[in-house]
Amino acid sequence: MNEFSIGILYIVPTPIGNLRDITHRALEMLKKVDIIAAENIRHTNILLQHFNIKNHLILMNKDNEKKQSDNLIQKLKKGKKIALVSNAGTPIINDPGGLLVKKCHFFNIKVIPLPGPCAAITALSASGIISNRFCYEGFLPSKKKPRCDLLYSLRKETRTIIFYESKHRILESIEDIIKQIDQNRHIVIAREITKKWESIYRAKANLMLQWLKTDKYRYKGEIVIILDGFKKLKTQDISEKTFNTFLMLRKFLSLKTSVLITSQIHEINKNILYQYVIKKESDKII
Ligand code: SAM
């Protein structure tokens, strides 16, 4: 740590809808710093005016971050205190600022993060999906092929998965979740959190899609998707339908082949099905 560097970068989260969610400390910082680096000047000015704060704003968005972060580093090196804010929520989390923070570490400039609103964590807390272990994926790719590839790669992810999504793509994304992951996977749509039309829906993916499709107001506004993680199949989860498929095949095929084909038809683990069948056999049910 460079003891002579007295400039500090503060990461200041701002509300994701309800302005009363700003913290005392965030307001204090926005007042006392020398400069506020904002993703959008007009947007941040509305916030500052609401709280009667006057301060010097500098634009730093994804288009000018590379150049502007060098400029801000020079100011920090001269001892300036700078607050970084985005349009809503925690800066850096799918917002600009990551490069500036990286450069601060490189130049031994102190970075102080303030806790505060973040749509992903707020949605997760109300999802009713186990959330001690989760991963954050940000926005799904807008193009179909990379989106499907990514979802396919996540099909066995056991942690809860968080996505940000836009109202324009939400139906397609859920369709792809159904195709690439599982139609029965639990999904939560957290919409317009902290705002007037806040709503949190939870259902299996296929039912969620049908339900959303019947009314476009159900997916209007800003959205976070929380997707339950992959659950390892246990023998007690083998359905009657799966077992009936096995019994039918078993009339004509060997045990091994019947298990293999059934597991492929129902997309389940063949070893678990095998254990289940053996147990049934030992219980003399077959
Ligand atoms: N940095 C922000 C944070 O900490 O949440 C996220 C910025 S990202 C550019 C914006 C996305 O966050 C939106 O498209 C939406 O997916 C999600 N989001 C932001 N505010 C939200 C809200 N009030 N309700 C639901 N989702 C929200």
PDB file of C-alpha atoms and ligand atoms in Angstrom:
ATOM      1  CA  MET A   1       0.000   0.000   0.000  1.00  0.00           C
ATOM      2  CA  ASN A   2       1.345   3.423  -0.972  1.00  0.00           C
ATOM      3  CA  GLU A   3       1.244   5.463   2.228  1.00  0.00           C
ATOM      4  CA  PHE A   4       1.521   8.754   0.331  1.00  0.00           C
ATOM      5  CA  SER A   5      -1.612   8.194  -1.725  1.00  0.00           C
ATOM      6  CA  ILE A   6      -4.446  10.038  -0.012  1.00  0.00           C
ATOM      7  CA  GLY A   7      -6.974   9.916  -2.807  1.00  0.00           C
ATOM      8  CA  ILE A   8      -9.850   7.500  -2.214  1.00  0.00           C
ATOM      9  CA  LEU A   9     -12.368   5.940  -4.556  1.00  0.00           C
ATOM     10  CA  TYR A  10     -15.734   5.253  -2.893  1.00  0.00           C
ATOM     11  CA  ILE A  11     -18.102   2.772  -4.571  1.00  0.00           C
ATOM     12  CA  VAL A  12     -21.545   4.172  -3.816  1.00  0.00           C
ATOM     13  CA  PRO A  13     -24.676   2.100  -4.522  1.00  0.00           C
ATOM     14  CA  THR A  14     -27.861   4.023  -5.313  1.00  0.00           C
ATOM     15  CA  PRO A  15     -31.543   2.944  -5.198  1.00  0.00           C
ATOM     16  CA  ILE A  16     -32.930   0.515  -7.795  1.00  0.00           C
ATOM     17  CA  GLY A  17     -36.338   2.193  -7.682  1.00  0.00           C
ATOM     18  CA  ASN A  18     -37.358   3.491  -4.301  1.00  0.00           C
ATOM     19  CA  LEU A  19     -35.282   6.578  -3.465  1.00  0.00           C
ATOM     20  CA  ARG A  20     -35.749   5.968   0.253  1.00  0.00           C
ATOM     21  CA  ASP A  21     -33.392   3.004  -0.096  1.00  0.00           C
ATOM     22  CA  ILE A  22     -30.371   5.290  -0.251  1.00  0.00           C
ATOM     23  CA  THR A  23     -28.231   4.915   2.862  1.00  0.00           C
ATOM     24  CA  HIS A  24     -27.157   7.713   5.228  1.00  0.00           C
ATOM     25  CA  ARG A  25     -23.566   6.928   4.426  1.00  0.00           C
ATOM     26  CA  ALA A  26     -24.143   7.102   0.664  1.00  0.00           C
ATOM     27  CA  LEU A  27     -25.689  10.568   1.025  1.00  0.00           C
ATOM     28  CA  GLU A  28     -22.811  11.681   3.223  1.00  0.00           C
ATOM     29  CA  MET A  29     -20.255  10.515   0.643  1.00  0.00           C
ATOM     30  CA  LEU A  30     -22.074  12.101  -2.283  1.00  0.00           C
ATOM     31  CA  LYS A  31     -21.946  15.402  -0.372  1.00  0.00           C
ATOM     32  CA  LYS A  32     -18.368  15.280   0.819  1.00  0.00           C
ATOM     33  CA  VAL A  33     -16.349  13.872  -2.092  1.00  0.00           C
ATOM     34  CA  ASP A  34     -14.587  16.207  -4.527  1.00  0.00           C
ATOM     35  CA  ILE A  35     -16.035  14.529  -7.623  1.00  0.00           C
ATOM     36  CA  ILE A  36     -18.837  12.098  -8.461  1.00  0.00           C
ATOM     37  CA  ALA A  37     -18.075   9.827 -11.421  1.00  0.00           C
ATOM     38  CA  ALA A  38     -21.497   8.991 -12.835  1.00  0.00           C
ATOM     39  CA  GLU A  39     -22.703   6.611 -15.549  1.00  0.00           C
ATOM     40  CA  ASN A  40     -25.271   9.182 -16.643  1.00  0.00           C
ATOM     41  CA  ILE A  41     -25.077  12.825 -15.565  1.00  0.00           C
ATOM     42  CA  ARG A  42     -28.787  13.610 -16.038  1.00  0.00           C
ATOM     43  CA  HIS A  43     -29.849  10.507 -14.142  1.00  0.00           C
ATOM     44  CA  THR A  44     -27.533  11.186 -11.190  1.00  0.00           C
ATOM     45  CA  ASN A  45     -28.520  14.862 -11.146  1.00  0.00           C
ATOM     46  CA  ILE A  46     -32.135  13.814 -10.528  1.00  0.00           C
ATOM     47  CA  LEU A  47     -30.971  11.790  -7.526  1.00  0.00           C
ATOM     48  CA  LEU A  48     -28.787  14.615  -6.213  1.00  0.00           C
ATOM     49  CA  GLN A  49     -31.543  17.199  -6.625  1.00  0.00           C
ATOM     50  CA  HIS A  50     -33.969  14.960  -4.749  1.00  0.00           C
ATOM     51  CA  PHE A  51     -31.594  14.956  -1.765  1.00  0.00           C
ATOM     52  CA  ASN A  52     -30.570  18.563  -2.216  1.00  0.00           C
ATOM     53  CA  ILE A  53     -26.936  17.729  -2.924  1.00  0.00           C
ATOM     54  CA  LYS A  54     -24.710  19.845  -5.140  1.00  0.00           C
ATOM     55  CA  ASN A  55     -21.444  18.373  -6.318  1.00  0.00           C
ATOM     56  CA  HIS A  56     -19.162  18.155  -9.310  1.00  0.00           C
ATOM     57  CA  LEU A  57     -20.091  15.356 -11.754  1.00  0.00           C
ATOM     58  CA  ILE A  58     -17.898  13.653 -14.338  1.00  0.00           C
ATOM     59  CA  LEU A  59     -19.300  11.224 -16.901  1.00  0.00           C
ATOM     60  CA  MET A  60     -17.896   7.718 -16.879  1.00  0.00           C
ATOM     61  CA  ASN A  61     -19.840   5.207 -18.923  1.00  0.00           C
ATOM     62  CA  LYS A  62     -18.943   2.051 -20.825  1.00  0.00           C
ATOM     63  CA  ASP A  63     -18.005   4.096 -23.928  1.00  0.00           C
ATOM     64  CA  ASN A  64     -15.442   6.356 -22.251  1.00  0.00           C
ATOM     65  CA  GLU A  65     -14.387   4.213 -19.276  1.00  0.00           C
ATOM     66  CA  LYS A  66     -10.928   3.432 -20.636  1.00  0.00           C
ATOM     67  CA  LYS A  67      -9.981   7.077 -21.154  1.00  0.00           C
ATOM     68  CA  GLN A  68     -11.925   8.495 -18.239  1.00  0.00           C
ATOM     69  CA  SER A  69     -10.509   6.020 -15.737  1.00  0.00           C
ATOM     70  CA  ASP A  70      -6.980   7.274 -16.571  1.00  0.00           C
ATOM     71  CA  ASN A  71      -8.168  10.826 -16.018  1.00  0.00           C
ATOM     72  CA  LEU A  72      -9.774   9.881 -12.667  1.00  0.00           C
ATOM     73  CA  ILE A  73      -6.619   8.031 -11.589  1.00  0.00           C
ATOM     74  CA  GLN A  74      -4.626  11.250 -12.106  1.00  0.00           C
ATOM     75  CA  LYS A  75      -7.070  13.081  -9.854  1.00  0.00           C
ATOM     76  CA  LEU A  76      -6.939  10.333  -7.232  1.00  0.00           C
ATOM     77  CA  LYS A  77      -3.138  10.456  -7.305  1.00  0.00           C
ATOM     78  CA  LYS A  78      -3.403  14.161  -6.521  1.00  0.00           C
ATOM     79  CA  GLY A  79      -5.414  13.299  -3.435  1.00  0.00           C
ATOM     80  CA  LYS A  80      -8.973  13.777  -4.675  1.00  0.00           C
ATOM     81  CA  LYS A  81     -11.831  11.804  -3.122  1.00  0.00           C
ATOM     82  CA  ILE A  82     -14.126  10.388  -5.798  1.00  0.00           C
ATOM     83  CA  ALA A  83     -17.494   8.642  -5.522  1.00  0.00           C
ATOM     84  CA  LEU A  84     -18.412   6.186  -8.268  1.00  0.00           C
ATOM     85  CA  VAL A  85     -22.136   5.786  -8.970  1.00  0.00           C
ATOM     86  CA  SER A  86     -24.126   4.037 -11.685  1.00  0.00           C
ATOM     87  CA  ASN A  87     -27.706   4.652 -12.795  1.00  0.00           C
ATOM     88  CA  ALA A  88     -29.088   2.248 -10.219  1.00  0.00           C
ATOM     89  CA  GLY A  89     -27.833  -0.302  -7.743  1.00  0.00           C
ATOM     90  CA  THR A  90     -24.249  -1.238  -7.060  1.00  0.00           C
ATOM     91  CA  PRO A  91     -21.706   0.144  -9.546  1.00  0.00           C
ATOM     92  CA  ILE A  92     -19.556  -2.474 -11.357  1.00  0.00           C
ATOM     93  CA  ILE A  93     -22.304  -5.133 -11.141  1.00  0.00           C
ATOM     94  CA  ASN A  94     -23.191  -5.107 -14.855  1.00  0.00           C
ATOM     95  CA  ASP A  95     -22.314  -1.429 -14.766  1.00  0.00           C
ATOM     96  CA  PRO A  96     -19.166   0.568 -15.559  1.00  0.00           C
ATOM     97  CA  GLY A  97     -16.316   1.054 -13.098  1.00  0.00           C
ATOM     98  CA  GLY A  98     -14.515  -2.291 -12.991  1.00  0.00           C
ATOM     99  CA  LEU A  99     -11.552  -0.976 -14.953  1.00  0.00           C
ATOM    100  CA  LEU A 100     -11.200   2.072 -12.687  1.00  0.00           C
ATOM    101  CA  VAL A 101     -11.148  -0.141  -9.589  1.00  0.00           C
ATOM    102  CA  LYS A 102      -8.544  -2.400 -11.187  1.00  0.00           C
ATOM    103  CA  LYS A 103      -6.345   0.612 -11.940  1.00  0.00           C
ATOM    104  CA  CYS A 104      -6.768   1.885  -8.363  1.00  0.00           C
ATOM    105  CA  HIS A 105      -5.364  -1.405  -7.072  1.00  0.00           C
ATOM    106  CA  PHE A 106      -2.510  -1.171  -9.554  1.00  0.00           C
ATOM    107  CA  PHE A 107      -1.594   2.315  -8.318  1.00  0.00           C
ATOM    108  CA  ASN A 108      -2.198   1.481  -4.631  1.00  0.00           C
ATOM    109  CA  ILE A 109      -5.125   3.871  -4.420  1.00  0.00           C
ATOM    110  CA  LYS A 110      -7.563   3.018  -1.663  1.00  0.00           C
ATOM    111  CA  VAL A 111     -11.006   1.734  -2.726  1.00  0.00           C
ATOM    112  CA  ILE A 112     -13.799   1.888  -0.168  1.00  0.00           C
ATOM    113  CA  PRO A 113     -17.041   0.058  -1.043  1.00  0.00           C
ATOM    114  CA  LEU A 114     -20.320   1.092   0.575  1.00  0.00           C
ATOM    115  CA  PRO A 115     -23.005  -1.581   0.951  1.00  0.00           C
ATOM    116  CA  GLY A 116     -26.356  -0.839  -0.633  1.00  0.00           C
ATOM    117  CA  PRO A 117     -29.013  -1.801  -3.173  1.00  0.00           C
ATOM    118  CA  CYS A 118     -28.327  -4.492  -5.758  1.00  0.00           C
ATOM    119  CA  ALA A 119     -31.181  -6.002  -7.803  1.00  0.00           C
ATOM    120  CA  ALA A 120     -29.617  -9.489  -7.892  1.00  0.00           C
ATOM    121  CA  ILE A 121     -29.224  -9.864  -4.134  1.00  0.00           C
ATOM    122  CA  THR A 122     -32.548  -8.198  -3.342  1.00  0.00           C
ATOM    123  CA  ALA A 123     -34.354 -10.583  -5.722  1.00  0.00           C
ATOM    124  CA  LEU A 124     -32.479 -13.592  -4.377  1.00  0.00           C
ATOM    125  CA  SER A 125     -33.474 -12.791  -0.798  1.00  0.00           C
ATOM    126  CA  ALA A 126     -37.172 -12.989  -1.694  1.00  0.00           C
ATOM    127  CA  SER A 127     -36.985 -15.919  -4.127  1.00  0.00           C
ATOM    128  CA  GLY A 128     -37.686 -18.751  -1.735  1.00  0.00           C
ATOM    129  CA  ILE A 129     -34.916 -20.649  -3.524  1.00  0.00           C
ATOM    130  CA  ILE A 130     -32.038 -21.919  -1.414  1.00  0.00           C
ATOM    131  CA  SER A 131     -29.477 -19.165  -1.647  1.00  0.00           C
ATOM    132  CA  ASN A 132     -26.477 -20.045   0.472  1.00  0.00           C
ATOM    133  CA  ARG A 133     -24.698 -21.011  -2.731  1.00  0.00           C
ATOM    134  CA  PHE A 134     -25.421 -19.059  -5.887  1.00  0.00           C
ATOM    135  CA  CYS A 135     -23.770 -17.815  -9.040  1.00  0.00           C
ATOM    136  CA  TYR A 136     -24.417 -14.585 -10.876  1.00  0.00           C
ATOM    137  CA  GLU A 137     -24.505 -14.665 -14.674  1.00  0.00           C
ATOM    138  CA  GLY A 138     -25.564 -11.079 -15.448  1.00  0.00           C
ATOM    139  CA  PHE A 139     -27.461 -10.690 -18.735  1.00  0.00           C
ATOM    140  CA  LEU A 140     -27.963 -13.736 -20.919  1.00  0.00           C
ATOM    141  CA  PRO A 141     -26.518 -13.260 -24.428  1.00  0.00           C
ATOM    142  CA  SER A 142     -29.021 -11.556 -26.737  1.00  0.00           C
ATOM    143  CA  LYS A 143     -28.289 -13.914 -29.672  1.00  0.00           C
ATOM    144  CA  LYS A 144     -30.000 -17.280 -29.594  1.00  0.00           C
ATOM    145  CA  LYS A 145     -27.040 -19.574 -30.257  1.00  0.00           C
ATOM    146  CA  PRO A 146     -24.687 -18.191 -27.548  1.00  0.00           C
ATOM    147  CA  ARG A 147     -27.658 -17.971 -25.162  1.00  0.00           C
ATOM    148  CA  CYS A 148     -28.552 -21.630 -25.723  1.00  0.00           C
ATOM    149  CA  ASP A 149     -24.901 -22.683 -25.449  1.00  0.00           C
ATOM    150  CA  LEU A 150     -24.516 -20.859 -22.154  1.00  0.00           C
ATOM    151  CA  LEU A 151     -27.722 -22.299 -20.740  1.00  0.00           C
ATOM    152  CA  TYR A 152     -26.705 -25.793 -21.830  1.00  0.00           C
ATOM    153  CA  SER A 153     -23.371 -25.357 -20.043  1.00  0.00           C
ATOM    154  CA  LEU A 154     -25.290 -24.406 -16.887  1.00  0.00           C
ATOM    155  CA  ARG A 155     -27.695 -27.363 -16.940  1.00  0.00           C
ATOM    156  CA  LYS A 156     -25.781 -29.264 -14.210  1.00  0.00           C
ATOM    157  CA  GLU A 157     -24.920 -26.193 -12.115  1.00  0.00           C
ATOM    158  CA  THR A 158     -26.005 -27.076  -8.581  1.00  0.00           C
ATOM    159  CA  ARG A 159     -25.911 -23.514  -7.250  1.00  0.00           C
ATOM    160  CA  THR A 160     -28.849 -21.139  -7.620  1.00  0.00           C
ATOM    161  CA  ILE A 161     -28.328 -19.045 -10.767  1.00  0.00           C
ATOM    162  CA  ILE A 162     -29.115 -15.334 -11.085  1.00  0.00           C
ATOM    163  CA  PHE A 163     -29.697 -13.603 -14.432  1.00  0.00           C
ATOM    164  CA  TYR A 164     -30.639 -10.064 -15.341  1.00  0.00           C
ATOM    165  CA  GLU A 165     -33.147  -9.912 -18.182  1.00  0.00           C
ATOM    166  CA  SER A 166     -35.032  -7.419 -20.294  1.00  0.00           C
ATOM    167  CA  LYS A 167     -38.768  -7.513 -20.924  1.00  0.00           C
ATOM    168  CA  HIS A 168     -38.005  -7.850 -24.667  1.00  0.00           C
ATOM    169  CA  ARG A 169     -36.242 -11.199 -24.265  1.00  0.00           C
ATOM    170  CA  ILE A 170     -37.761 -12.749 -21.171  1.00  0.00           C
ATOM    171  CA  LEU A 171     -40.117 -15.116 -23.051  1.00  0.00           C
ATOM    172  CA  GLU A 172     -37.383 -16.356 -25.394  1.00  0.00           C
ATOM    173  CA  SER A 173     -35.005 -16.817 -22.471  1.00  0.00           C
ATOM    174  CA  ILE A 174     -37.481 -18.923 -20.518  1.00  0.00           C
ATOM    175  CA  GLU A 175     -38.210 -20.964 -23.657  1.00  0.00           C
ATOM    176  CA  ASP A 176     -34.472 -21.615 -23.933  1.00  0.00           C
ATOM    177  CA  ILE A 177     -34.200 -22.471 -20.222  1.00  0.00           C
ATOM    178  CA  ILE A 178     -36.942 -25.061 -20.786  1.00  0.00           C
ATOM    179  CA  LYS A 179     -35.189 -26.519 -23.836  1.00  0.00           C
ATOM    180  CA  GLN A 180     -31.595 -26.422 -22.569  1.00  0.00           C
ATOM    181  CA  ILE A 181     -32.089 -27.040 -18.856  1.00  0.00           C
ATOM    182  CA  ASP A 182     -35.391 -28.459 -17.644  1.00  0.00           C
ATOM    183  CA  GLN A 183     -39.059 -27.587 -17.995  1.00  0.00           C
ATOM    184  CA  ASN A 184     -39.629 -28.548 -14.355  1.00  0.00           C
ATOM    185  CA  ARG A 185     -36.876 -26.398 -12.897  1.00  0.00           C
ATOM    186  CA  HIS A 186     -38.190 -23.801 -10.420  1.00  0.00           C
ATOM    187  CA  ILE A 187     -37.829 -20.242 -11.580  1.00  0.00           C
ATOM    188  CA  VAL A 188     -38.561 -16.920  -9.913  1.00  0.00           C
ATOM    189  CA  ILE A 189     -39.264 -13.715 -11.796  1.00  0.00           C
ATOM    190  CA  ALA A 190     -38.594 -10.672  -9.612  1.00  0.00           C
ATOM    191  CA  ARG A 191     -39.954  -7.653 -11.431  1.00  0.00           C
ATOM    192  CA  GLU A 192     -39.781  -3.938 -10.660  1.00  0.00           C
ATOM    193  CA  ILE A 193     -38.329  -4.534  -7.193  1.00  0.00           C
ATOM    194  CA  THR A 194     -38.905  -1.647  -4.754  1.00  0.00           C
ATOM    195  CA  LYS A 195     -41.161   0.085  -7.296  1.00  0.00           C
ATOM    196  CA  LYS A 196     -44.942   0.544  -7.558  1.00  0.00           C
ATOM    197  CA  TRP A 197     -45.583  -2.598  -9.618  1.00  0.00           C
ATOM    198  CA  GLU A 198     -43.153  -4.837  -7.762  1.00  0.00           C
ATOM    199  CA  SER A 199     -44.018  -8.498  -8.168  1.00  0.00           C
ATOM    200  CA  ILE A 200     -42.317 -11.778  -7.419  1.00  0.00           C
ATOM    201  CA  TYR A 201     -43.609 -14.930  -9.152  1.00  0.00           C
ATOM    202  CA  ARG A 202     -42.396 -18.447  -8.577  1.00  0.00           C
ATOM    203  CA  ALA A 203     -43.283 -21.521 -10.668  1.00  0.00           C
ATOM    204  CA  LYS A 204     -41.812 -24.355 -12.677  1.00  0.00           C
ATOM    205  CA  ALA A 205     -40.288 -23.027 -15.914  1.00  0.00           C
ATOM    206  CA  ASN A 206     -42.981 -24.409 -18.273  1.00  0.00           C
ATOM    207  CA  LEU A 207     -45.849 -23.068 -16.136  1.00  0.00           C
ATOM    208  CA  MET A 208     -44.088 -19.734 -15.738  1.00  0.00           C
ATOM    209  CA  LEU A 209     -43.833 -19.379 -19.512  1.00  0.00           C
ATOM    210  CA  GLN A 210     -47.520 -20.131 -20.082  1.00  0.00           C
ATOM    211  CA  TRP A 211     -48.522 -17.769 -17.307  1.00  0.00           C
ATOM    212  CA  LEU A 212     -46.367 -14.886 -18.549  1.00  0.00           C
ATOM    213  CA  LYS A 213     -47.571 -15.365 -22.127  1.00  0.00           C
ATOM    214  CA  THR A 214     -51.193 -14.733 -21.182  1.00  0.00           C
ATOM    215  CA  ASP A 215     -50.577 -11.134 -20.053  1.00  0.00           C
ATOM    216  CA  LYS A 216     -47.755  -8.857 -21.197  1.00  0.00           C
ATOM    217  CA  TYR A 217     -48.083  -6.752 -18.014  1.00  0.00           C
ATOM    218  CA  ARG A 218     -46.727  -9.730 -16.117  1.00  0.00           C
ATOM    219  CA  TYR A 219     -43.280  -9.169 -17.603  1.00  0.00           C
ATOM    220  CA  LYS A 220     -43.169  -5.394 -18.017  1.00  0.00           C
ATOM    221  CA  GLY A 221     -40.291  -3.411 -16.529  1.00  0.00           C
ATOM    222  CA  GLU A 222     -36.999  -4.502 -15.019  1.00  0.00           C
ATOM    223  CA  ILE A 223     -36.510  -8.176 -14.299  1.00  0.00           C
ATOM    224  CA  VAL A 224     -34.245 -10.521 -12.360  1.00  0.00           C
ATOM    225  CA  ILE A 225     -34.503 -14.271 -12.991  1.00  0.00           C
ATOM    226  CA  ILE A 226     -33.587 -16.646 -10.189  1.00  0.00           C
ATOM    227  CA  LEU A 227     -33.187 -20.230 -11.342  1.00  0.00           C
ATOM    228  CA  ASP A 228     -33.032 -23.165  -8.976  1.00  0.00           C
ATOM    229  CA  GLY A 229     -29.840 -25.221  -9.235  1.00  0.00           C
ATOM    230  CA  PHE A 230     -29.545 -28.765 -10.562  1.00  0.00           C
ATOM    231  CA  LYS A 231     -30.643 -31.340  -8.014  1.00  0.00           C
ATOM    232  CA  LYS A 232     -28.982 -34.721  -8.151  1.00  0.00           C
ATOM    233  CA  LEU A 233     -31.605 -37.367  -8.844  1.00  0.00           C
ATOM    234  CA  LYS A 234     -32.247 -39.736  -5.963  1.00  0.00           C
ATOM    235  CA  THR A 235     -33.853 -43.154  -6.329  1.00  0.00           C
ATOM    236  CA  GLN A 236     -36.988 -41.883  -4.564  1.00  0.00           C
ATOM    237  CA  ASP A 237     -37.393 -39.250  -7.323  1.00  0.00           C
ATOM    238  CA  ILE A 238     -37.948 -41.864 -10.075  1.00  0.00           C
ATOM    239  CA  SER A 239     -41.485 -41.274 -11.323  1.00  0.00           C
ATOM    240  CA  GLU A 240     -44.143 -43.892 -12.001  1.00  0.00           C
ATOM    241  CA  LYS A 241     -44.093 -42.884 -15.666  1.00  0.00           C
ATOM    242  CA  THR A 242     -40.357 -43.617 -15.894  1.00  0.00           C
ATOM    243  CA  PHE A 243     -40.754 -46.935 -14.158  1.00  0.00           C
ATOM    244  CA  ASN A 244     -43.608 -47.943 -16.487  1.00  0.00           C
ATOM    245  CA  THR A 245     -41.408 -47.207 -19.497  1.00  0.00           C
ATOM    246  CA  PHE A 246     -38.775 -49.477 -18.009  1.00  0.00           C
ATOM    247  CA  LEU A 247     -41.303 -52.291 -17.372  1.00  0.00           C
ATOM    248  CA  MET A 248     -42.562 -52.115 -20.946  1.00  0.00           C
ATOM    249  CA  LEU A 249     -39.065 -52.305 -22.408  1.00  0.00           C
ATOM    250  CA  ARG A 250     -38.064 -55.048 -19.981  1.00  0.00           C
ATOM    251  CA  LYS A 251     -40.634 -57.384 -21.546  1.00  0.00           C
ATOM    252  CA  PHE A 252     -38.494 -57.491 -24.706  1.00  0.00           C
ATOM    253  CA  LEU A 253     -34.998 -56.430 -23.674  1.00  0.00           C
ATOM    254  CA  SER A 254     -32.286 -57.197 -21.153  1.00  0.00           C
ATOM    255  CA  LEU A 255     -32.228 -55.390 -17.819  1.00  0.00           C
ATOM    256  CA  LYS A 256     -29.178 -53.361 -18.807  1.00  0.00           C
ATOM    257  CA  THR A 257     -30.606 -52.266 -22.175  1.00  0.00           C
ATOM    258  CA  SER A 258     -34.010 -51.453 -20.682  1.00  0.00           C
ATOM    259  CA  VAL A 259     -32.376 -49.244 -18.055  1.00  0.00           C
ATOM    260  CA  LEU A 260     -30.214 -47.534 -20.655  1.00  0.00           C
ATOM    261  CA  ILE A 261     -33.079 -46.756 -23.050  1.00  0.00           C
ATOM    262  CA  THR A 262     -35.395 -45.626 -20.242  1.00  0.00           C
ATOM    263  CA  SER A 263     -32.731 -43.298 -18.880  1.00  0.00           C
ATOM    264  CA  GLN A 264     -32.283 -41.800 -22.347  1.00  0.00           C
ATOM    265  CA  ILE A 265     -36.019 -41.361 -22.950  1.00  0.00           C
ATOM    266  CA  HIS A 266     -36.577 -39.640 -19.588  1.00  0.00           C
ATOM    267  CA  GLU A 267     -33.175 -37.919 -19.507  1.00  0.00           C
ATOM    268  CA  ILE A 268     -32.214 -39.269 -16.120  1.00  0.00           C
ATOM    269  CA  ASN A 269     -29.090 -40.829 -14.676  1.00  0.00           C
ATOM    270  CA  LYS A 270     -28.913 -44.513 -15.679  1.00  0.00           C
ATOM    271  CA  ASN A 271     -27.063 -45.564 -12.519  1.00  0.00           C
ATOM    272  CA  ILE A 272     -29.759 -44.128 -10.259  1.00  0.00           C
ATOM    273  CA  LEU A 273     -32.443 -45.856 -12.334  1.00  0.00           C
ATOM    274  CA  TYR A 274     -30.465 -49.076 -12.155  1.00  0.00           C
ATOM    275  CA  GLN A 275     -30.241 -48.852  -8.345  1.00  0.00           C
ATOM    276  CA  TYR A 276     -33.970 -48.191  -8.199  1.00  0.00           C
ATOM    277  CA  VAL A 277     -34.803 -51.174 -10.394  1.00  0.00           C
ATOM    278  CA  ILE A 278     -32.531 -53.494  -8.422  1.00  0.00           C
ATOM    279  CA  LYS A 279     -34.169 -52.375  -5.187  1.00  0.00           C
ATOM    280  CA  LYS A 280     -37.613 -53.053  -6.638  1.00  0.00           C
ATOM    281  CA  GLU A 281     -36.401 -56.461  -7.782  1.00  0.00           C
ATOM    282  CA  SER A 282     -35.079 -57.285  -4.336  1.00  0.00           C
ATOM    283  CA  ASP A 283     -38.427 -56.147  -2.907  1.00  0.00           C
ATOM    284  CA  LYS A 284     -39.924 -58.665  -5.405  1.00  0.00           C
ATOM    285  CA  ILE A 285     -41.993 -56.009  -7.094  1.00  0.00           C
ATOM    286  CA  ILE A 286     -40.738 -56.889 -10.564  1.00  0.00           C
TER     287      ILE A 286
HETATM  288  N1  SAM B   1     -25.800  -2.481 -10.946  1.00  0.00           N
HETATM  289  C1  SAM B   1     -27.188  -2.847 -10.916  1.00  0.00           C
HETATM  290  C2  SAM B   1     -27.465  -3.652  -9.633  1.00  0.00           C
HETATM  291  O1  SAM B   1     -26.705  -3.551  -8.683  1.00  0.00           O
HETATM  292  O2  SAM B   1     -28.470  -4.337  -9.585  1.00  0.00           O
HETATM  293  C3  SAM B   1     -27.606  -3.575 -12.166  1.00  0.00           C
HETATM  294  C4  SAM B   1     -27.436  -2.796 -13.419  1.00  0.00           C
HETATM  295  S1  SAM B   1     -27.970  -3.616 -14.858  1.00  0.00           S
HETATM  296  C5  SAM B   1     -27.424  -2.502 -16.095  1.00  0.00           C
HETATM  297  C6  SAM B   1     -29.708  -3.316 -14.881  1.00  0.00           C
HETATM  298  C7  SAM B   1     -30.515  -4.590 -14.720  1.00  0.00           C
HETATM  299  O3  SAM B   1     -30.675  -4.882 -13.330  1.00  0.00           O
HETATM  300  C8  SAM B   1     -31.946  -4.499 -15.238  1.00  0.00           C
HETATM  301  O4  SAM B   1     -32.004  -4.738 -16.623  1.00  0.00           O
HETATM  302  C9  SAM B   1     -32.644  -5.588 -14.463  1.00  0.00           C
HETATM  303  O5  SAM B   1     -32.370  -6.851 -15.003  1.00  0.00           O
HETATM  304  C10 SAM B   1     -31.944  -5.440 -13.101  1.00  0.00           C
HETATM  305  N2  SAM B   1     -32.697  -4.485 -12.267  1.00  0.00           N
HETATM  306  C11 SAM B   1     -32.340  -3.239 -11.924  1.00  0.00           C
HETATM  307  N3  SAM B   1     -33.286  -2.678 -11.145  1.00  0.00           N
HETATM  308  C12 SAM B   1     -34.255  -3.588 -10.989  1.00  0.00           C
HETATM  309  C13 SAM B   1     -35.491  -3.614 -10.297  1.00  0.00           C
HETATM  310  N4  SAM B   1     -35.914  -2.558  -9.626  1.00  0.00           N
HETATM  311  N5  SAM B   1     -36.245  -4.742 -10.354  1.00  0.00           N
HETATM  312  C14 SAM B   1     -35.816  -5.820 -11.041  1.00  0.00           C
HETATM  313  N6  SAM B   1     -34.661  -5.849 -11.710  1.00  0.00           N
HETATM  314  C15 SAM B   1     -33.889  -4.761 -11.685  1.00  0.00           C
END
